[in-house]
Coordinates of C-alpha atoms in Angstrom, one line a residue:
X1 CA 29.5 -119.4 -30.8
X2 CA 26.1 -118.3 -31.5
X3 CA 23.4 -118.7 -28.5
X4 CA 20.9 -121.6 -28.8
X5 CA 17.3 -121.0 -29.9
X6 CA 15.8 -122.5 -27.2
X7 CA 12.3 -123.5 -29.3
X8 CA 14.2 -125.0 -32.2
X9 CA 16.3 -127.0 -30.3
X10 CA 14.3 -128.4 -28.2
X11 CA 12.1 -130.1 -31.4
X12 CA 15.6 -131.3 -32.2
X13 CA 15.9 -133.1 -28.7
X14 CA 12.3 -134.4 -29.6
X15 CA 12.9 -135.8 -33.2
X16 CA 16.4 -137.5 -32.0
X17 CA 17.5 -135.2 -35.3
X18 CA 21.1 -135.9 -36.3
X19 CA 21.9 -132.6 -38.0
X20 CA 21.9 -130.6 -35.0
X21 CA 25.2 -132.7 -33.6
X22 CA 27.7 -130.5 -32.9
X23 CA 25.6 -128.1 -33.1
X24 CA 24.3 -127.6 -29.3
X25 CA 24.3 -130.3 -26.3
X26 CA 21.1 -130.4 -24.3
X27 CA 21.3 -130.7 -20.0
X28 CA 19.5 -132.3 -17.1
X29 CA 19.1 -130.5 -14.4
X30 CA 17.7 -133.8 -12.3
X31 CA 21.1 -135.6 -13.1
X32 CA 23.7 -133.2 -13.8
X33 CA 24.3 -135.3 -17.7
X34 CA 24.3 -133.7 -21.2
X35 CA 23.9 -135.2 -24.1
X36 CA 23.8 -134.4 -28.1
X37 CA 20.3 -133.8 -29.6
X38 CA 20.4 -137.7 -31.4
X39 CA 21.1 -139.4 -27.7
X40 CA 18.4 -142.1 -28.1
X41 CA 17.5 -142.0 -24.0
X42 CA 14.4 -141.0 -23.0
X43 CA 13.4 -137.6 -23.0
X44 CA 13.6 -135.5 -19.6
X45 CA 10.7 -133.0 -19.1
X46 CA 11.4 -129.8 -21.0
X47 CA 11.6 -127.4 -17.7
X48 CA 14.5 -130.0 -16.4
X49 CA 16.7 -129.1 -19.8
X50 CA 18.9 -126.4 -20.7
X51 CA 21.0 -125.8 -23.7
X52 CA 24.2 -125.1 -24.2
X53 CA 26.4 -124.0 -28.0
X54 CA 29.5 -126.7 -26.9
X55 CA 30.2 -129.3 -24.4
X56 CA 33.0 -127.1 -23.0
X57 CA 30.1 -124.5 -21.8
X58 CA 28.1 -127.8 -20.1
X59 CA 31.3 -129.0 -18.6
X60 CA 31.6 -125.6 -16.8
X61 CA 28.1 -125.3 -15.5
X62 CA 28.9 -128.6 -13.8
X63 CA 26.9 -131.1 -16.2
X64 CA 29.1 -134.0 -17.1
X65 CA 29.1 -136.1 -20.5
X66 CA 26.5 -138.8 -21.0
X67 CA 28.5 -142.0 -21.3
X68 CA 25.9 -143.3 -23.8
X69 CA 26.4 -140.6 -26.8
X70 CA 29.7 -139.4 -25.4
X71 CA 28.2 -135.7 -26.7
X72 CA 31.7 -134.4 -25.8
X73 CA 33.7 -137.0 -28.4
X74 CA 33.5 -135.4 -31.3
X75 CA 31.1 -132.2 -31.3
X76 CA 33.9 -130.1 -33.2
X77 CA 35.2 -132.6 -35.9
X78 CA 31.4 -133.8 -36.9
X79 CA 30.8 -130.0 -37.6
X80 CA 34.1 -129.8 -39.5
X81 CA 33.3 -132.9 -41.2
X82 CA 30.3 -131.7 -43.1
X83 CA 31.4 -128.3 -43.8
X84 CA 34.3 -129.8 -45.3
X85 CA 32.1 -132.0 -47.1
X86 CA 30.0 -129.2 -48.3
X87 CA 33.4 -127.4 -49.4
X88 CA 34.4 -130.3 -51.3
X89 CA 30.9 -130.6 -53.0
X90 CA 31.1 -127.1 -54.3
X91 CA 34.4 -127.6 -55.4
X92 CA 33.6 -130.6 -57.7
X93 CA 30.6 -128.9 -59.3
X94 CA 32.4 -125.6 -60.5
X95 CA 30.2 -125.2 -63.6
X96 CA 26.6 -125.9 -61.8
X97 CA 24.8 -123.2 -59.3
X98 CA 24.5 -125.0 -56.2
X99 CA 21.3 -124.1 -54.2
X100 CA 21.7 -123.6 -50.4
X101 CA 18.9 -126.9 -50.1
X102 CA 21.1 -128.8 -52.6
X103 CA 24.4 -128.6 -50.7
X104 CA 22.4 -128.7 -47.0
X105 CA 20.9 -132.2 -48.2
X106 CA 23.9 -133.7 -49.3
X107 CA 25.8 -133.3 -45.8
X108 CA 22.6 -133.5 -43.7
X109 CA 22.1 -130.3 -42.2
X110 CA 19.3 -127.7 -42.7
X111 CA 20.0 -124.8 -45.0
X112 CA 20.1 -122.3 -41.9
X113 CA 22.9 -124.2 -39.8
X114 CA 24.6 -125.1 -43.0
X115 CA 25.0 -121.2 -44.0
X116 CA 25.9 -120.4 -40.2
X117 CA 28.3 -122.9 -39.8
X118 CA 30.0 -122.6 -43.3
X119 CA 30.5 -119.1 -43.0
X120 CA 31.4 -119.4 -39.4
X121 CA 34.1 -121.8 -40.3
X122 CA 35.2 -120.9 -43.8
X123 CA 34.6 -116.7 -43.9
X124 CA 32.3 -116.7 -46.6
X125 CA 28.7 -118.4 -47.4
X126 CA 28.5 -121.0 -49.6
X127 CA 27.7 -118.9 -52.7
X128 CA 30.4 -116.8 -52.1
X129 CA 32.7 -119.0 -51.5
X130 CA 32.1 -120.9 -55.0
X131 CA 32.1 -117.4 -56.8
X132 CA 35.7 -117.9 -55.6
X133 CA 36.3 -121.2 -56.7
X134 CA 34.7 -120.0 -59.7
X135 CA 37.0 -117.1 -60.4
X136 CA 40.0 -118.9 -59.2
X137 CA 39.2 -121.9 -61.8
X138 CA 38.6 -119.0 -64.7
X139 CA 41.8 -117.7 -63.7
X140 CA 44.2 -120.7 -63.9
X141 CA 42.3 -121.6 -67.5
X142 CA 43.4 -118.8 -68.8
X143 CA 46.9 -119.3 -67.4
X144 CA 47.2 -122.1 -69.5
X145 CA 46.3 -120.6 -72.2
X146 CA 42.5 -121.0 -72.8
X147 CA 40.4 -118.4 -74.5
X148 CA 38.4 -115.8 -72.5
X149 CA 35.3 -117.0 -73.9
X150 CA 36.3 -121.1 -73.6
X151 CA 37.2 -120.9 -69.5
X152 CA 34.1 -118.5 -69.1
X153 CA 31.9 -121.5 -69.6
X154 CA 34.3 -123.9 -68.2
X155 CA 34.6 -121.9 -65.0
X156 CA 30.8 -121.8 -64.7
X157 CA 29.9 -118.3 -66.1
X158 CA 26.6 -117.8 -67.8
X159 CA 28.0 -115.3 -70.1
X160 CA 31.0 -113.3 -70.7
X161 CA 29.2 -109.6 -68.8
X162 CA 29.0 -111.6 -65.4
X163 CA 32.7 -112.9 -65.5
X164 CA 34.0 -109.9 -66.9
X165 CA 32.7 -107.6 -63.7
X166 CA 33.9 -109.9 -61.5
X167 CA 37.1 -110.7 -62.4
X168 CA 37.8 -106.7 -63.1
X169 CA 36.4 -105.8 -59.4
X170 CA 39.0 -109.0 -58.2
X171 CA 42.2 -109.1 -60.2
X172 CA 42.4 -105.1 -61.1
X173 CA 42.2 -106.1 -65.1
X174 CA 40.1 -107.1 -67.6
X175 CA 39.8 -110.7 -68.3
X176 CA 41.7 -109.9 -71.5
X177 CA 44.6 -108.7 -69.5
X178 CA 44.8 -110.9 -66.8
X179 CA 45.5 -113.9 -70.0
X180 CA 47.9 -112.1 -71.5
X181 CA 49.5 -112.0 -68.3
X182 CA 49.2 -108.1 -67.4
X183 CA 49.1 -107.2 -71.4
X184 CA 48.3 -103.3 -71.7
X185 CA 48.6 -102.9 -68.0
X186 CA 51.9 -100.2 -67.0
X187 CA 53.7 -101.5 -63.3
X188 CA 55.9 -98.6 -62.3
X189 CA 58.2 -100.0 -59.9
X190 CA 60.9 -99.1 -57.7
X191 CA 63.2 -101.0 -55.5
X192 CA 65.1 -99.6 -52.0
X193 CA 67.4 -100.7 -49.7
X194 CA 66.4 -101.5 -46.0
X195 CA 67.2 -103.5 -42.8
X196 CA 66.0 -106.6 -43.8
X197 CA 66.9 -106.7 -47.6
X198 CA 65.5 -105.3 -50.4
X199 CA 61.9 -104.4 -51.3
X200 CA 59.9 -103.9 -54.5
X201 CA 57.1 -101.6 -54.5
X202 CA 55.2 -101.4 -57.5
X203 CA 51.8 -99.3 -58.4
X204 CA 48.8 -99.7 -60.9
X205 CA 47.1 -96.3 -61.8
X206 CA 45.0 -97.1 -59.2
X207 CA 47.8 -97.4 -56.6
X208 CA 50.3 -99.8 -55.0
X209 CA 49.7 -103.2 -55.9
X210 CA 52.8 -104.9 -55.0
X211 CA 55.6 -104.8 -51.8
X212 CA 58.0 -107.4 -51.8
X213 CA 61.1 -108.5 -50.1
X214 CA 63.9 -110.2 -51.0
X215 CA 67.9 -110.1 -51.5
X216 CA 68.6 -108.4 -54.6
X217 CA 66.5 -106.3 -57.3
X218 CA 67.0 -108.8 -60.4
X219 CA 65.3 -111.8 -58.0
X220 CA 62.0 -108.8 -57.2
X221 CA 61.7 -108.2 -60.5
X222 CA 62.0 -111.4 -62.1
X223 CA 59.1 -112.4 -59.3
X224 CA 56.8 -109.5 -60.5
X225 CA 57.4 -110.3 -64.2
X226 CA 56.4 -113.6 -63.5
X227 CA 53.0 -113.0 -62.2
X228 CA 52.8 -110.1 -65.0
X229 CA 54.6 -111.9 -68.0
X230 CA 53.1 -109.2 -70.3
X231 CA 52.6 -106.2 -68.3
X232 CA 54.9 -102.9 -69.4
X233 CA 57.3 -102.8 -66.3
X234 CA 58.5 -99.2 -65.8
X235 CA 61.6 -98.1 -63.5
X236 CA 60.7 -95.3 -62.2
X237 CA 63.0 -94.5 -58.8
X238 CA 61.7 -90.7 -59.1
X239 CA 57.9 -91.2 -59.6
X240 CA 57.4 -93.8 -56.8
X241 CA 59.8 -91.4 -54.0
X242 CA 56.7 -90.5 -52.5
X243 CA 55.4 -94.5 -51.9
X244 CA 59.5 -95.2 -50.9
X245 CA 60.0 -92.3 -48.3
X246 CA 56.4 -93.5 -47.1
X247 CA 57.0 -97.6 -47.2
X248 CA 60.7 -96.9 -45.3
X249 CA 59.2 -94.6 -42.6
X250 CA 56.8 -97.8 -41.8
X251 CA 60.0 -99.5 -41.1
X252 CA 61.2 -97.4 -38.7
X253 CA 58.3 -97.5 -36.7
X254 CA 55.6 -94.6 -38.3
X255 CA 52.3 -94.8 -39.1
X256 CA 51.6 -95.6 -42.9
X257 CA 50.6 -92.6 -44.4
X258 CA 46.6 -92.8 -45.4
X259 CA 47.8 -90.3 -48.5
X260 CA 49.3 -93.3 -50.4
X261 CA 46.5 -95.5 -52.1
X262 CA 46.4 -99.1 -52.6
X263 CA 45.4 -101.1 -55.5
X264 CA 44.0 -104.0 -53.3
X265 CA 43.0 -107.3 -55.5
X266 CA 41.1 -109.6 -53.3
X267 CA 37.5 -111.1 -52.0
X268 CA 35.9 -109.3 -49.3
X269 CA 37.0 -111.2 -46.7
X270 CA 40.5 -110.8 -47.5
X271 CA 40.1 -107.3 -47.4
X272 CA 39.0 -107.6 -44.2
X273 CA 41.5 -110.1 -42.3
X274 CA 43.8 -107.5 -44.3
X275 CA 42.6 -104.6 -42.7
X276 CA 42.5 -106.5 -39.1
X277 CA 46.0 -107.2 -39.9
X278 CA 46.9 -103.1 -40.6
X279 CA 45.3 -102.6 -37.0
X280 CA 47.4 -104.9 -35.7
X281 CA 50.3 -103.0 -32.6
X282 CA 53.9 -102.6 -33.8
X283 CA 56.0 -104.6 -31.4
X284 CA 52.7 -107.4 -30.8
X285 CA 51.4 -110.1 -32.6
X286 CA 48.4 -112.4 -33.1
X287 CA 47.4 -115.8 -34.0
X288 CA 45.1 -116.4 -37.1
X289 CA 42.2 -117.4 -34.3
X290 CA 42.2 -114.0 -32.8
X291 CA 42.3 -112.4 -35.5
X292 CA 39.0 -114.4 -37.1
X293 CA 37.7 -113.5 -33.7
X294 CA 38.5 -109.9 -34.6
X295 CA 36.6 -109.8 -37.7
X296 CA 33.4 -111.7 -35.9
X297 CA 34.4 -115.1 -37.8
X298 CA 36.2 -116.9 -34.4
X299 CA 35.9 -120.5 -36.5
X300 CA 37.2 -119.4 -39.9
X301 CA 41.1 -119.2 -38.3
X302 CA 42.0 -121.3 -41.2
X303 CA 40.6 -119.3 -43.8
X304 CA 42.0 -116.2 -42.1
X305 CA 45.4 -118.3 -42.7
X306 CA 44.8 -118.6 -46.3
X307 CA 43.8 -114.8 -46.4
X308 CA 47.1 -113.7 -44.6
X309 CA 49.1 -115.8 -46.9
X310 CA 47.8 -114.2 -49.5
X311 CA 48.5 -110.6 -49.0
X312 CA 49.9 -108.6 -51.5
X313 CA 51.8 -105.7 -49.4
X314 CA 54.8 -106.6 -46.8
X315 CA 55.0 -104.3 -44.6
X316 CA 52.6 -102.6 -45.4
X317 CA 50.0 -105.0 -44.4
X318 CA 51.7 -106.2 -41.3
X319 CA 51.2 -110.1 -42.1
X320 CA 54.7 -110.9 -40.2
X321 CA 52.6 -110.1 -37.2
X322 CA 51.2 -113.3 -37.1
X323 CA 52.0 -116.1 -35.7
X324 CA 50.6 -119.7 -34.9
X325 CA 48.5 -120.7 -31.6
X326 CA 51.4 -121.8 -30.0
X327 CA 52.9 -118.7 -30.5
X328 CA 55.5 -120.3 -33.1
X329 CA 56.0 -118.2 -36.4
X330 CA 54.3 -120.0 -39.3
X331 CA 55.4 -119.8 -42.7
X332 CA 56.0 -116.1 -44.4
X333 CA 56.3 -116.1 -48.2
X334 CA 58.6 -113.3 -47.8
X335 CA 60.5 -116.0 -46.3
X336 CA 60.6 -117.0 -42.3
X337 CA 64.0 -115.6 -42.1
X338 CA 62.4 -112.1 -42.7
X339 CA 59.5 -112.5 -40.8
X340 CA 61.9 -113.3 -38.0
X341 CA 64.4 -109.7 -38.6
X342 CA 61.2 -107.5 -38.8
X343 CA 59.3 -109.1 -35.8
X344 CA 62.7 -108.5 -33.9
X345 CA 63.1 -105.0 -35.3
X346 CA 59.7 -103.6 -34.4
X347 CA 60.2 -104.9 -30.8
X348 CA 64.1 -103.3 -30.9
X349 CA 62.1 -99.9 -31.8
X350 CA 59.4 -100.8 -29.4
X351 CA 62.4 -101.0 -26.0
X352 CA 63.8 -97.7 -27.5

């Protein structure tokens, strides 16, 4: 958590202000209590109080809770509360820009702990997060068959440039494309044998885009069809050796060569819980918490969740590797079965 600024927080203390709950508790040296910044006791003398960034870190300097604004009740879930509040704001106003000051008033914080704490929590700042929801609204409109030009303005997109770029830099394809599910874009694909079933690999120009797993090769390639109704699938076992040979010699415990490219299509932060995921150990695993603490987010374990169940590339982007805080596996879309054979053939290669 980030450290307390000292100044600010003690003008906080002195207003009785609200937003900073669950934000920082404040101590008493003279009687061991701590309190939120809202308690409504009287104030201590400011060289008798310290500050702490959670209750927890209070508790262990050996202050104990004050029984009057039980500061230790519900410091987490009030934080959660408004960021989800804020999420749900954005969410419901898809086709308006949302100022920082807009969204901070309606959950009562200030703009500066709102864009901490959101992208602390979520992975991304509230503008960036609803660019997302703005590209993944465009997106489904055109799934159902809108126009380019009618789910640009439904999406929220001031004009057809703006969408365009983005949706080019996210998806891999034009707008155009991406409606006509994939239409002028050529998937060569290939599909091998390994230990735990068969697996799809299929490139763009621009590289591999898709790894799949599964039990037969009609079940792979009616999965990539269906996300690329329109694309021109091409077989091509001979073409795609290199990415095979490459994507099989992962499996048996090498290093993915760095020679074979990948057409990555995500936001910026899924790039990066994807590339925290490549770093993780063959043979170990992590839970989505330290992996947010990994990429400097340690709040946003949920959105490193979504991220992971996201990824494109089995294997290749070791997502099998993680598992929940209680060290149970969580859900694989691969399926769990799989998750279970590769975790237990990593660690097999691992005792060899």
């Amino acid at each position: 958590m980030d450290p307390v600024d000292a100044k600010v927080a003690w003008l906080a203390v002195l207003k009785h202000d609200r937003q900073f709950d669950g934000h920082f508790v404040y101590a008493v040296s003279s009687t061991r209590i701590y309190c939120r910044p809202s308690c409504p006791s009287r104030r201590p003398a400011r060289h008798r109080v310290s500050f702490f960034p959670s209750a927890q870190q209070a508790e262990t300097a050996g202050f104990r809770a004050c029984l009057r604004c039980q500061p230790q009740s519900d410091q987490g879930s009030l934080h959660e509360q408004r960021i989800e509040q804020a999420r749900q704001y954005l969410e419901k106003h898809p086709g308006e820009t949302v100022t920082l000051r807009r969204l901070a008033d309606q959950v009562g914080l200030s703009p500066f702990h709102l864009q901490r704490a959101f992208q602390r929590s979520l992975g991304l700042s509230p503008k960036a997060y609803q660019d997302a929801t703005r590209i993944e609204r465009f997106t489904a409109l055109l799934k159902c068959g809108e126009s380019v030009t009618n789910a640009t303005y439904e999406a929220g997109y001031g004009s057809s440039s703006r969408v365009a770029e983005r949706v080019t830099n996210t998806l891999g394809m034009t707008p155009s494309s991406y409606r006509s599910g994939g239409n002028g874009v050529t998937l060569r694909y290939t599909t091998v044998g390994t230990l735990v079933g068969r697996m799809l690999i299929a490139k763009t120009e621009r590289g591999v885009v898709s790894v799949s797993l599964g039990h037969n090769e009609d079940d792979l390639v009616a999965l990539l069809r269906k996300e690329y109704p329109q694309a021109l699938l091409s077989h091509d076992p001979k073409g795609m050796k290199p990415e095979a040979q490459a994507l099989l010699q992962c499996l048996n415990g090498e290093r993915l060569s760095n020679a074979i490219p990948f057409d990555l299509q995500g936001t910026a932060f899924q790039r990066n819980v994807w590339k925290a995921l490549r770093d993780i150990p063959r043979g170990s695993t992590r839970t989505y918490r330290e992996i947010a603490c990994e990429i400097g987010q340690p709040t946003a374990a949920r959105a490193v969740a979504r991220a992971t169940a996201t990824n494109p590339l089995a294997v290749a982007i070791p997502c099998h590797r993680v598992v929940r805080g209680d060290g149970h596996l969580a859900g694989y879309r691969w399926g769990l079965k799989n998750k279970k054979r590769l975790l237990a053939l990593e660690q097999e290669r691992q005792e060899d």
